[in-house]
Short mmCIF file of C-alpha atoms and ligand atoms in Angstrom, two decimals:
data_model
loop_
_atom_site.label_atom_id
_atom_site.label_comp_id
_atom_site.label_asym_id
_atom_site.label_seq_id
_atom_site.Cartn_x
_atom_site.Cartn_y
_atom_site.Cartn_z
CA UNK A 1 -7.57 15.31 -22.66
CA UNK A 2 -10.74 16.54 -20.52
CA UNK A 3 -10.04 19.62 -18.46
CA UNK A 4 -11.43 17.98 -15.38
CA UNK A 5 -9.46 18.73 -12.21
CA UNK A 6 -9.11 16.70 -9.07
CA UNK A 7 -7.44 17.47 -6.27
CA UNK A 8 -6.61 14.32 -4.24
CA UNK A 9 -6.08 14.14 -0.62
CA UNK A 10 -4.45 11.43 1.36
CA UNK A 11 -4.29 11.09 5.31
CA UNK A 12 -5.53 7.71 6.17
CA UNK A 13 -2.16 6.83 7.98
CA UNK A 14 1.56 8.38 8.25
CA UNK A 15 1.91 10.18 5.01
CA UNK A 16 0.14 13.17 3.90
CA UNK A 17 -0.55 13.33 0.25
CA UNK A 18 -1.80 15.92 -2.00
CA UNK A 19 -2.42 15.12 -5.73
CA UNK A 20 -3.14 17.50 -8.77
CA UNK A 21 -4.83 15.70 -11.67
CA UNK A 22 -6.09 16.57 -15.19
CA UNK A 23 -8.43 14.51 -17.08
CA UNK A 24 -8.12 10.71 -16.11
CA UNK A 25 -4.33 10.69 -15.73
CA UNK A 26 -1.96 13.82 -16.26
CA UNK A 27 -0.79 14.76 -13.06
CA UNK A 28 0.30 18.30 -12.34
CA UNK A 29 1.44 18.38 -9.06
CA UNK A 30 1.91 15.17 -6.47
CA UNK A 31 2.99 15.54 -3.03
CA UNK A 32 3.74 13.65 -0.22
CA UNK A 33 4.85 14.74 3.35
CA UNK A 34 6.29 11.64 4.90
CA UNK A 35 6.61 11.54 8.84
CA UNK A 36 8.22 8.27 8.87
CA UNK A 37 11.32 10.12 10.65
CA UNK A 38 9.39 11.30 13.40
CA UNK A 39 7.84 8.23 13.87
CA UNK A 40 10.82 5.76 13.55
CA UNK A 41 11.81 7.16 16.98
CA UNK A 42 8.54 5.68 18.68
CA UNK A 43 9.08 2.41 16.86
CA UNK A 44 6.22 3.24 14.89
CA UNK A 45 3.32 5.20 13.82
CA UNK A 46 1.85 6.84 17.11
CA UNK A 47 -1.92 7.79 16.08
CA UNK A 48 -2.56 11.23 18.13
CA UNK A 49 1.20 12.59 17.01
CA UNK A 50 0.49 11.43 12.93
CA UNK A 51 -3.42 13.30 13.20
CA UNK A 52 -1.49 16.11 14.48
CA UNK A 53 1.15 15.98 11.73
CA UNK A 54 -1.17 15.80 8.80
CA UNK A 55 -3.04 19.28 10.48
CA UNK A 56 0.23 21.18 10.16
CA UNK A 57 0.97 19.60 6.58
CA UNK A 58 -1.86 19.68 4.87
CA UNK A 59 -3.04 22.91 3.88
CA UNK A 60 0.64 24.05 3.06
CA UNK A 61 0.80 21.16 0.21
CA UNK A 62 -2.42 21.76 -1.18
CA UNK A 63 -1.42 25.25 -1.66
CA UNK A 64 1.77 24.11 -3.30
CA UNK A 65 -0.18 21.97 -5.13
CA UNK A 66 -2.59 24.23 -6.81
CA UNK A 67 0.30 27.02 -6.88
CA UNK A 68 2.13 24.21 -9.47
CA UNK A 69 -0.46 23.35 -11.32
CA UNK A 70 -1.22 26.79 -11.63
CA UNK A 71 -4.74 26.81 -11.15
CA UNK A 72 -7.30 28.84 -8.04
CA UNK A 73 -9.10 26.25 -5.83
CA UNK A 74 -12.75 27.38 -7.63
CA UNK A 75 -11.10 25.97 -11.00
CA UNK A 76 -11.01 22.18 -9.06
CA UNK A 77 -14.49 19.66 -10.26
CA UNK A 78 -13.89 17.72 -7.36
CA UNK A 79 -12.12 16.87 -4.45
CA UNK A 80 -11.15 13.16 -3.64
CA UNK A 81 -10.54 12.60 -0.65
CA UNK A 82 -9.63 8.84 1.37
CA UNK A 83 -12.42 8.09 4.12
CA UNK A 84 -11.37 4.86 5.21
CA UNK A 85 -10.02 2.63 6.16
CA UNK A 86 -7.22 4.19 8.16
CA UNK A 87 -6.58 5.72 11.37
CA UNK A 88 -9.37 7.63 12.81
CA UNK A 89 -7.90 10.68 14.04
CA UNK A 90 -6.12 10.78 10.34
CA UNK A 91 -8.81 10.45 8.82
CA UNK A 92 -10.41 12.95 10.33
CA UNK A 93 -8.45 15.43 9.61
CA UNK A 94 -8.25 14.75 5.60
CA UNK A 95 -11.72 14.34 5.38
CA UNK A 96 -12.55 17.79 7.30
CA UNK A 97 -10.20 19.65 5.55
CA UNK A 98 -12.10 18.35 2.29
CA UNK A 99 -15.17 19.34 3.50
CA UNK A 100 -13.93 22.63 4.26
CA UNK A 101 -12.23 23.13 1.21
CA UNK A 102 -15.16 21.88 -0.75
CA UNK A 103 -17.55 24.83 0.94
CA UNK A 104 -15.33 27.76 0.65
CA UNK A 105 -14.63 26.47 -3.22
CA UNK A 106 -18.06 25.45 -4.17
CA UNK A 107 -16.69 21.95 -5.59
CA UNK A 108 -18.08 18.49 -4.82
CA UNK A 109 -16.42 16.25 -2.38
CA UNK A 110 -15.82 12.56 -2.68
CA UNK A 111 -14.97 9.87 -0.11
CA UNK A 112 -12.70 6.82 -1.89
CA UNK A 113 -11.99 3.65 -0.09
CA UNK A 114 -8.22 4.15 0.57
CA UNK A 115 -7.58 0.30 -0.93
CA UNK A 116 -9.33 1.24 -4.11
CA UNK A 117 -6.79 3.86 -4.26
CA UNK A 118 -3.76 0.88 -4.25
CA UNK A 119 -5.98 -1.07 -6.88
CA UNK A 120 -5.97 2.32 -9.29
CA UNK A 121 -1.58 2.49 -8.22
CA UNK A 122 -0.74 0.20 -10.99
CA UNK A 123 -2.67 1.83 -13.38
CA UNK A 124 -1.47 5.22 -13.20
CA UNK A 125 1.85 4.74 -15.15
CA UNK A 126 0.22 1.84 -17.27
CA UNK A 127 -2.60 3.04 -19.62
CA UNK A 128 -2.81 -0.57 -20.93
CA UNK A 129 -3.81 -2.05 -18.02
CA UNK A 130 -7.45 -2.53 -18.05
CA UNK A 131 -9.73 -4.98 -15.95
CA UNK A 132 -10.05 -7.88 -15.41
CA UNK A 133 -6.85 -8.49 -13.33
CA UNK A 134 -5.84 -9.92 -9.98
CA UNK A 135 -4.86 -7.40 -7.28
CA UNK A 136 -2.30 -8.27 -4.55
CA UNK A 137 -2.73 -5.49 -1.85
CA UNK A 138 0.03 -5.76 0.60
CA UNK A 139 0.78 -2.75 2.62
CA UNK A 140 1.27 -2.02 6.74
CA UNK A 141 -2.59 -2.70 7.11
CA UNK A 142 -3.67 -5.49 4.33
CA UNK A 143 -2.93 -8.15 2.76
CA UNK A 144 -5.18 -9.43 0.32
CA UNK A 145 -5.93 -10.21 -3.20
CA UNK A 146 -9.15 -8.45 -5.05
CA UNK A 147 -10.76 -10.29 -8.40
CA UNK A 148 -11.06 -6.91 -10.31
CA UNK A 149 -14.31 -7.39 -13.04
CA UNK A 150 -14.20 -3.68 -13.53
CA UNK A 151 -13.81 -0.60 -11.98
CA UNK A 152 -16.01 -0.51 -9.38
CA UNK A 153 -16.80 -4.24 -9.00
CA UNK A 154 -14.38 -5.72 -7.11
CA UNK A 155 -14.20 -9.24 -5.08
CA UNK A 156 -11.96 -9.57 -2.46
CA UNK A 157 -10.96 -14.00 -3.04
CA UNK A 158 -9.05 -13.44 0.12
CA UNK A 159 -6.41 -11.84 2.69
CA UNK A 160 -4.31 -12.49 6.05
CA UNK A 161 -5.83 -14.25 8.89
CA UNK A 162 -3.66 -12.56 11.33
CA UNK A 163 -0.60 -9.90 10.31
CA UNK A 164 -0.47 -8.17 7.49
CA UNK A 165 2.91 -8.86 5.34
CA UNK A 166 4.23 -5.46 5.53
CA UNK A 167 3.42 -5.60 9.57
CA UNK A 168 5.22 -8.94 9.37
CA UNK A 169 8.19 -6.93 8.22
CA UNK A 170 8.48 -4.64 11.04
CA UNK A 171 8.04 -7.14 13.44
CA UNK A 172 10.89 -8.77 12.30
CA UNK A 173 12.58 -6.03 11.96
CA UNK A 174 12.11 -4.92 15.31
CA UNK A 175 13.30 -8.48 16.96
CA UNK A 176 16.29 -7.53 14.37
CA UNK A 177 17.07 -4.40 16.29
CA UNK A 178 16.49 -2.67 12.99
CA UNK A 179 14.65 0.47 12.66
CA UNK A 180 10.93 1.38 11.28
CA UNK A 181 9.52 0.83 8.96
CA UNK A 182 10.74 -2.58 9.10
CA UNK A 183 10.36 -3.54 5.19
CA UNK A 184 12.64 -0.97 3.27
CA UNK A 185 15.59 -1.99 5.81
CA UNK A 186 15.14 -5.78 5.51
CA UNK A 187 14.70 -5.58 1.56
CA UNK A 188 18.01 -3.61 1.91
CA UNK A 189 20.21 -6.14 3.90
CA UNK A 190 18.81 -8.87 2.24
CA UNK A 191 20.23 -7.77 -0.50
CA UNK A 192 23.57 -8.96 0.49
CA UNK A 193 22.06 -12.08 1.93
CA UNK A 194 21.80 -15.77 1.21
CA UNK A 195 17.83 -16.80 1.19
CA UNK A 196 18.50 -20.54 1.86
CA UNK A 197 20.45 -19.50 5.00
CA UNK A 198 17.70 -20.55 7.04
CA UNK A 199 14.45 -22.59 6.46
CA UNK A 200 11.60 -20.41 7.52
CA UNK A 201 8.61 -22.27 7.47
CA UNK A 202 6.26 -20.64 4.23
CA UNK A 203 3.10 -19.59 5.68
CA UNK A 204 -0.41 -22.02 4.15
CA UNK A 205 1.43 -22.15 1.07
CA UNK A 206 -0.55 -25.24 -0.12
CA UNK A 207 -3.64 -24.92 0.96
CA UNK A 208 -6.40 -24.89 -1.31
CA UNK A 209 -7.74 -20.79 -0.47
CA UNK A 210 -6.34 -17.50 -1.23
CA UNK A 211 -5.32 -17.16 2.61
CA UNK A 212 -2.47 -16.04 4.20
CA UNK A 213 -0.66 -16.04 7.76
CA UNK A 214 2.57 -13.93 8.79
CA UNK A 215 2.39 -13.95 12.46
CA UNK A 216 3.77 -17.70 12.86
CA UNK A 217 6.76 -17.16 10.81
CA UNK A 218 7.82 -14.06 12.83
CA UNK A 219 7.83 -16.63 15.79
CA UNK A 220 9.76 -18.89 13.80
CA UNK A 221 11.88 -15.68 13.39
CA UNK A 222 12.12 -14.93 16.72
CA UNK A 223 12.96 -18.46 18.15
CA UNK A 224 15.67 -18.78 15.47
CA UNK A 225 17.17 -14.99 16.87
CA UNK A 226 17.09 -16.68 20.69
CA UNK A 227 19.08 -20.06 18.97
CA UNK A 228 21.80 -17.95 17.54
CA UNK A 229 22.47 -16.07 20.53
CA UNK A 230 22.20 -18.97 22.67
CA UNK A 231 25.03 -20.42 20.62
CA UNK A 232 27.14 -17.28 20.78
CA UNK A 233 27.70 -15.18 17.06
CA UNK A 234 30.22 -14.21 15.59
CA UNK A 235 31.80 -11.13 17.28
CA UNK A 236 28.23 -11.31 19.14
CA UNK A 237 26.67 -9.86 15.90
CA UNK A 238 24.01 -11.81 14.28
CA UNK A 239 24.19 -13.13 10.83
CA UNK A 240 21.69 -9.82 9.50
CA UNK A 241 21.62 -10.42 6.18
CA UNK A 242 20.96 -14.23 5.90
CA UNK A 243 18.42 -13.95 8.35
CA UNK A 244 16.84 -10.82 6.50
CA UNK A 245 17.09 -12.70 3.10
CA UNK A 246 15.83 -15.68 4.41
CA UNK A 247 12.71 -14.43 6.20
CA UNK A 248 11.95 -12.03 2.84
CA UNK A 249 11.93 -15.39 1.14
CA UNK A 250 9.36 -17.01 3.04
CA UNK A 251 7.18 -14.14 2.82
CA UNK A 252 7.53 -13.51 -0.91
CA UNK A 253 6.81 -17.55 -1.31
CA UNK A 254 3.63 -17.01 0.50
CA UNK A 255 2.79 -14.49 -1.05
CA UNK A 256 3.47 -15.74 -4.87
CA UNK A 257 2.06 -19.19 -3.91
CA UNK A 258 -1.49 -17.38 -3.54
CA UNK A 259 -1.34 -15.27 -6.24
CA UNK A 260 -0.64 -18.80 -8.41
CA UNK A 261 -3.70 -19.75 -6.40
CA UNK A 262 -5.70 -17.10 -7.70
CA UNK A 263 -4.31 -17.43 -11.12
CA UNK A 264 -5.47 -20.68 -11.53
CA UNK A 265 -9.17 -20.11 -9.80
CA UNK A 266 -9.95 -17.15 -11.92
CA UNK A 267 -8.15 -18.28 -15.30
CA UNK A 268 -7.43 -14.04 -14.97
CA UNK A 269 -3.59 -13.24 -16.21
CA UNK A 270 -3.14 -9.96 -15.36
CA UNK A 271 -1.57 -9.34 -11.77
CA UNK A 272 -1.37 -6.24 -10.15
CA UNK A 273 0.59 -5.52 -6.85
CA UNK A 274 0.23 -2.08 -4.27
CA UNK A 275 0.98 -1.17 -1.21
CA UNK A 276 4.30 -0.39 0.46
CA UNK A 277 5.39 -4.44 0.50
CA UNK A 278 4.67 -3.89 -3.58
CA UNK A 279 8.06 -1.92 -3.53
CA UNK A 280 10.01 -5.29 -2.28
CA UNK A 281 12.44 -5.86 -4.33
CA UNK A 282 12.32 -9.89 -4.04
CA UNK A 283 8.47 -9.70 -4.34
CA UNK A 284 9.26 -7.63 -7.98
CA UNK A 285 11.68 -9.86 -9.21
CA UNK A 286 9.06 -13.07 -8.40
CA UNK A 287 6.36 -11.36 -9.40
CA UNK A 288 8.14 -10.45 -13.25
CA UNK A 289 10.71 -13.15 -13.41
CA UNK A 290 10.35 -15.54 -10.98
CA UNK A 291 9.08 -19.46 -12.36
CA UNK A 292 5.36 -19.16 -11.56
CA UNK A 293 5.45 -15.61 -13.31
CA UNK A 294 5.49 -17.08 -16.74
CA UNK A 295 1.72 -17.59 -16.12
CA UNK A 296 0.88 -14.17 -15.60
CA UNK A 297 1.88 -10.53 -16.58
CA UNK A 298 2.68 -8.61 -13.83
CA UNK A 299 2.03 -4.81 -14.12
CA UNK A 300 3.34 -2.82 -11.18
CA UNK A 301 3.67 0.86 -9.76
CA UNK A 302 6.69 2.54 -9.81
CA UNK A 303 8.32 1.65 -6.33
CA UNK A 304 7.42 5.23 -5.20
CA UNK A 305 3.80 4.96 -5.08
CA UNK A 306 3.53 1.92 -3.83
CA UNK A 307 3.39 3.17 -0.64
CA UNK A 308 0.36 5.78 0.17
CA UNK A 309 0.54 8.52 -1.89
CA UNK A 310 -2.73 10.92 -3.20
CA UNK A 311 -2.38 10.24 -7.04
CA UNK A 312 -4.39 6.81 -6.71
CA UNK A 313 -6.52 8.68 -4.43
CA UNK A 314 -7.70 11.23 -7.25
CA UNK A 315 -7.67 8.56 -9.91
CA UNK A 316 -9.58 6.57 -8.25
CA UNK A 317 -11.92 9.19 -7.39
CA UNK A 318 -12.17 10.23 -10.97
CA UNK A 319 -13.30 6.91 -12.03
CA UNK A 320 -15.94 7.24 -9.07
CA UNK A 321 -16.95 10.36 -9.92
CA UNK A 322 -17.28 9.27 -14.01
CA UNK A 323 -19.14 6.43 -12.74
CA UNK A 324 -21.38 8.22 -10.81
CA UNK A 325 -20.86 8.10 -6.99
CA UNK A 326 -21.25 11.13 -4.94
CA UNK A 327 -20.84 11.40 -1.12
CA UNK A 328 -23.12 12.93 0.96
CA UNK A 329 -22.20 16.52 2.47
CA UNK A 330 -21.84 15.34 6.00
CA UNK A 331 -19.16 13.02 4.72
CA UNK A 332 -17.60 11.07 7.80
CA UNK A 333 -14.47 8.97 7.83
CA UNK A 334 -14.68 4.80 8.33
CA UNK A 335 -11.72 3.83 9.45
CA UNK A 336 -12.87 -0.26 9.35
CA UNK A 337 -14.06 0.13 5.58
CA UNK A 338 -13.51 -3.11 3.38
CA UNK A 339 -13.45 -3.83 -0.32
CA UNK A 340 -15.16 -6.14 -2.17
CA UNK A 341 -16.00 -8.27 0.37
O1 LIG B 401 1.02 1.10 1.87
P1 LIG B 401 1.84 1.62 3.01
O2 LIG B 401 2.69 2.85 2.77
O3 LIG B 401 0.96 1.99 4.23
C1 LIG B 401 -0.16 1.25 4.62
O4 LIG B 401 -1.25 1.51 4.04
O5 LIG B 401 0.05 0.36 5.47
O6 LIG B 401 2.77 0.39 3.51
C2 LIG B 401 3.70 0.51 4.55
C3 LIG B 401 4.31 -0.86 4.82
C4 LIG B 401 5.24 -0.91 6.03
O7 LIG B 401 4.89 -2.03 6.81
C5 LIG B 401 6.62 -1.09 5.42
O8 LIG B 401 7.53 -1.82 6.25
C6 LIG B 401 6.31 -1.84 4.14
O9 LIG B 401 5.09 -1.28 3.69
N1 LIG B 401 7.35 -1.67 3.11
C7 LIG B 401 8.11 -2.66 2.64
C8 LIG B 401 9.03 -2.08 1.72
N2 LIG B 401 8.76 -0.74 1.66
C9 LIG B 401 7.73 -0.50 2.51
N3 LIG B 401 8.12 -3.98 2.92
C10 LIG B 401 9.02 -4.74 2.28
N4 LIG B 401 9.96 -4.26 1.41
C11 LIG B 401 9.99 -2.95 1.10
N5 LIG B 401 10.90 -2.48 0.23
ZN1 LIG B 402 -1.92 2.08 2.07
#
């Protein structure tokens, strides 16, 4: 085990991450400030009020961090930090602090493309998995599936034309009267659920490109919401968790249809999934168990860093940094920044 230490830092959208790691994968400290509380009030992530959240988080946890991994910020190689893409005024505030950080410590910065960090998740807990393999990125932002050749050459066979699936979730959720985020809530009810309950239409599911399209079925959603109360509910309440299983159906179909998609185009048999929709449980259970999965092996993060976090951040700044990319001093965020495409 190398003594190289990163520290990773993560800010690109509602969670503030700070990650500790030795060599390629021992991790001495991870943390993660979630504001999803003070956000579920607003119905969702308010830009200015998350910038100003990760400025009063982050120093605190990279203290902590170094303070359990018992090391003195001049003992770090590098600092990896997530430019893009993301919100801007989170961004901005990671990406300073590494530059600061990086002067008063004399240690190199480096930017990392905050979906490289999701295609590095799966990876942390499995040493075996090695490249090639499929990525399904489905979080709040993206959804999209990256041909993975090796680290650092990635293709991106396609993503959403509109929504993303894990925005698909809070929509629903919100014409559900449920709170955000959205997708931890529905996966939740559903549980109790029945997913035939309703047909939801499944989203390009036979088309002939990795392609996909959320913002129709939320419609369908919404229109089947109106029918039931037009016809009166039960006690006035609507049926929750058929409609919540039912709709996490459809989505998981569209999403596993593609992935089948890309299975087949790439003749590649290792499928990775990220992002906070990663931590569904019906998209696990299809994804492991389900028919098509007999085609594939599925390799996925613990549920817990699925969702942003700074551990994937410093691996996959690691792997940069091994493989030779620097950033330039005057490092600046991109909050549009794409992969593979
Ligand atoms: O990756 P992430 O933390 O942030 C982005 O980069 O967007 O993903 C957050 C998204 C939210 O839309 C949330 O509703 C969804 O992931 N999500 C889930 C679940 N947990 C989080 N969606 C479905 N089922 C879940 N269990
Ligand atoms: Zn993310």
């Amino acid at each position: 085990m190398s003594d190289f230490l990163t520290l990773g830092i993560e800010t690109s959208c509602d969670d503030t991450g700070v990650a500790l790691l030795q060599g390629e994968r021992r991790i001495l400290a991870e943390l993660l400030s979630s504001q999803i509380r003070d956000h579920a009030r607003f119905g969702g992530v308010v830009p200015e009020f998350a910038a100003r959240k990760h400025l009063e988080n982050l120093l605190p946890l990279v203290e902590a961090a170094l303070r359990e991994g018992g090391v003195s910020g001049r003992d770090l190689n590098l600092i990896a930090v997530t430019c893009g893409p993301g919100l801007m005024g989170s961004l901005i505030v990671g990406v300073q602090a590494a530059r600061a950080l990086s002067q008063a410590w004399d240690v190199p910065v480096l930017g990392v493309n905050h979906l490289e960090g999701h295609l590095f998740a799966p990876m942390v807990d499995s040493e075996d998995l090695k490249p090639p393999f499929l990525s399904l990125i489905v979080s709040g932002g993206h959804t999209e599936i990256v041909r993975v050749d090796a680290l650092g050459s990635y293709e991106l066979l396609g993503q959403t034309r509109d929504d993303a699936a894990g925005e698909a979730y809070d929509k629903a959720a919100r014409i559900l009267g449920l709170p955000y985020p959205g997708g931890p809530e529905i996966d939740r009810l559903a549980q109790d659920g029945n997913p035939d309950a309703f047909a939801f239409p499944v989203p390009l599911q036979h088309t002939k490109h990795v392609e996909f399209s959320f913002s129709g079925l939320k419609t369908a959603l919404l229109w089947q919401v109106r029918r039931l109360e037009a016809l009166g509910t039960e006690g006035g309440r609507l049926p929750l968790a058929d409609l919540c299983a039912s709709f996490q159906s459809a989505v998981t179909r569209a999403l596993i249809a593609k992935v089948a998609l890309a299975v087949r185009m790439t003749g590649i048999r290792s499928v990775t999934a990220s992002g906070g929709v990663a931590a569904n449980s019906a998209l696990r259970r299809a994804l492991t168990e389900g028919i098509e999965a007999r085609r594939w092996r599925a390799w996925l993060p613990r549920v817990s860093r699925c969702t942003d976090n700074a551990v994937m951040i410093a691996m996959a700044g690691k792997s940069g940094w091994d493989r030779g990319l620097r950033s330039p001093e005057d490092l600046s965020p991109n909050p549009s920044l794409e992969i593979g495409g």
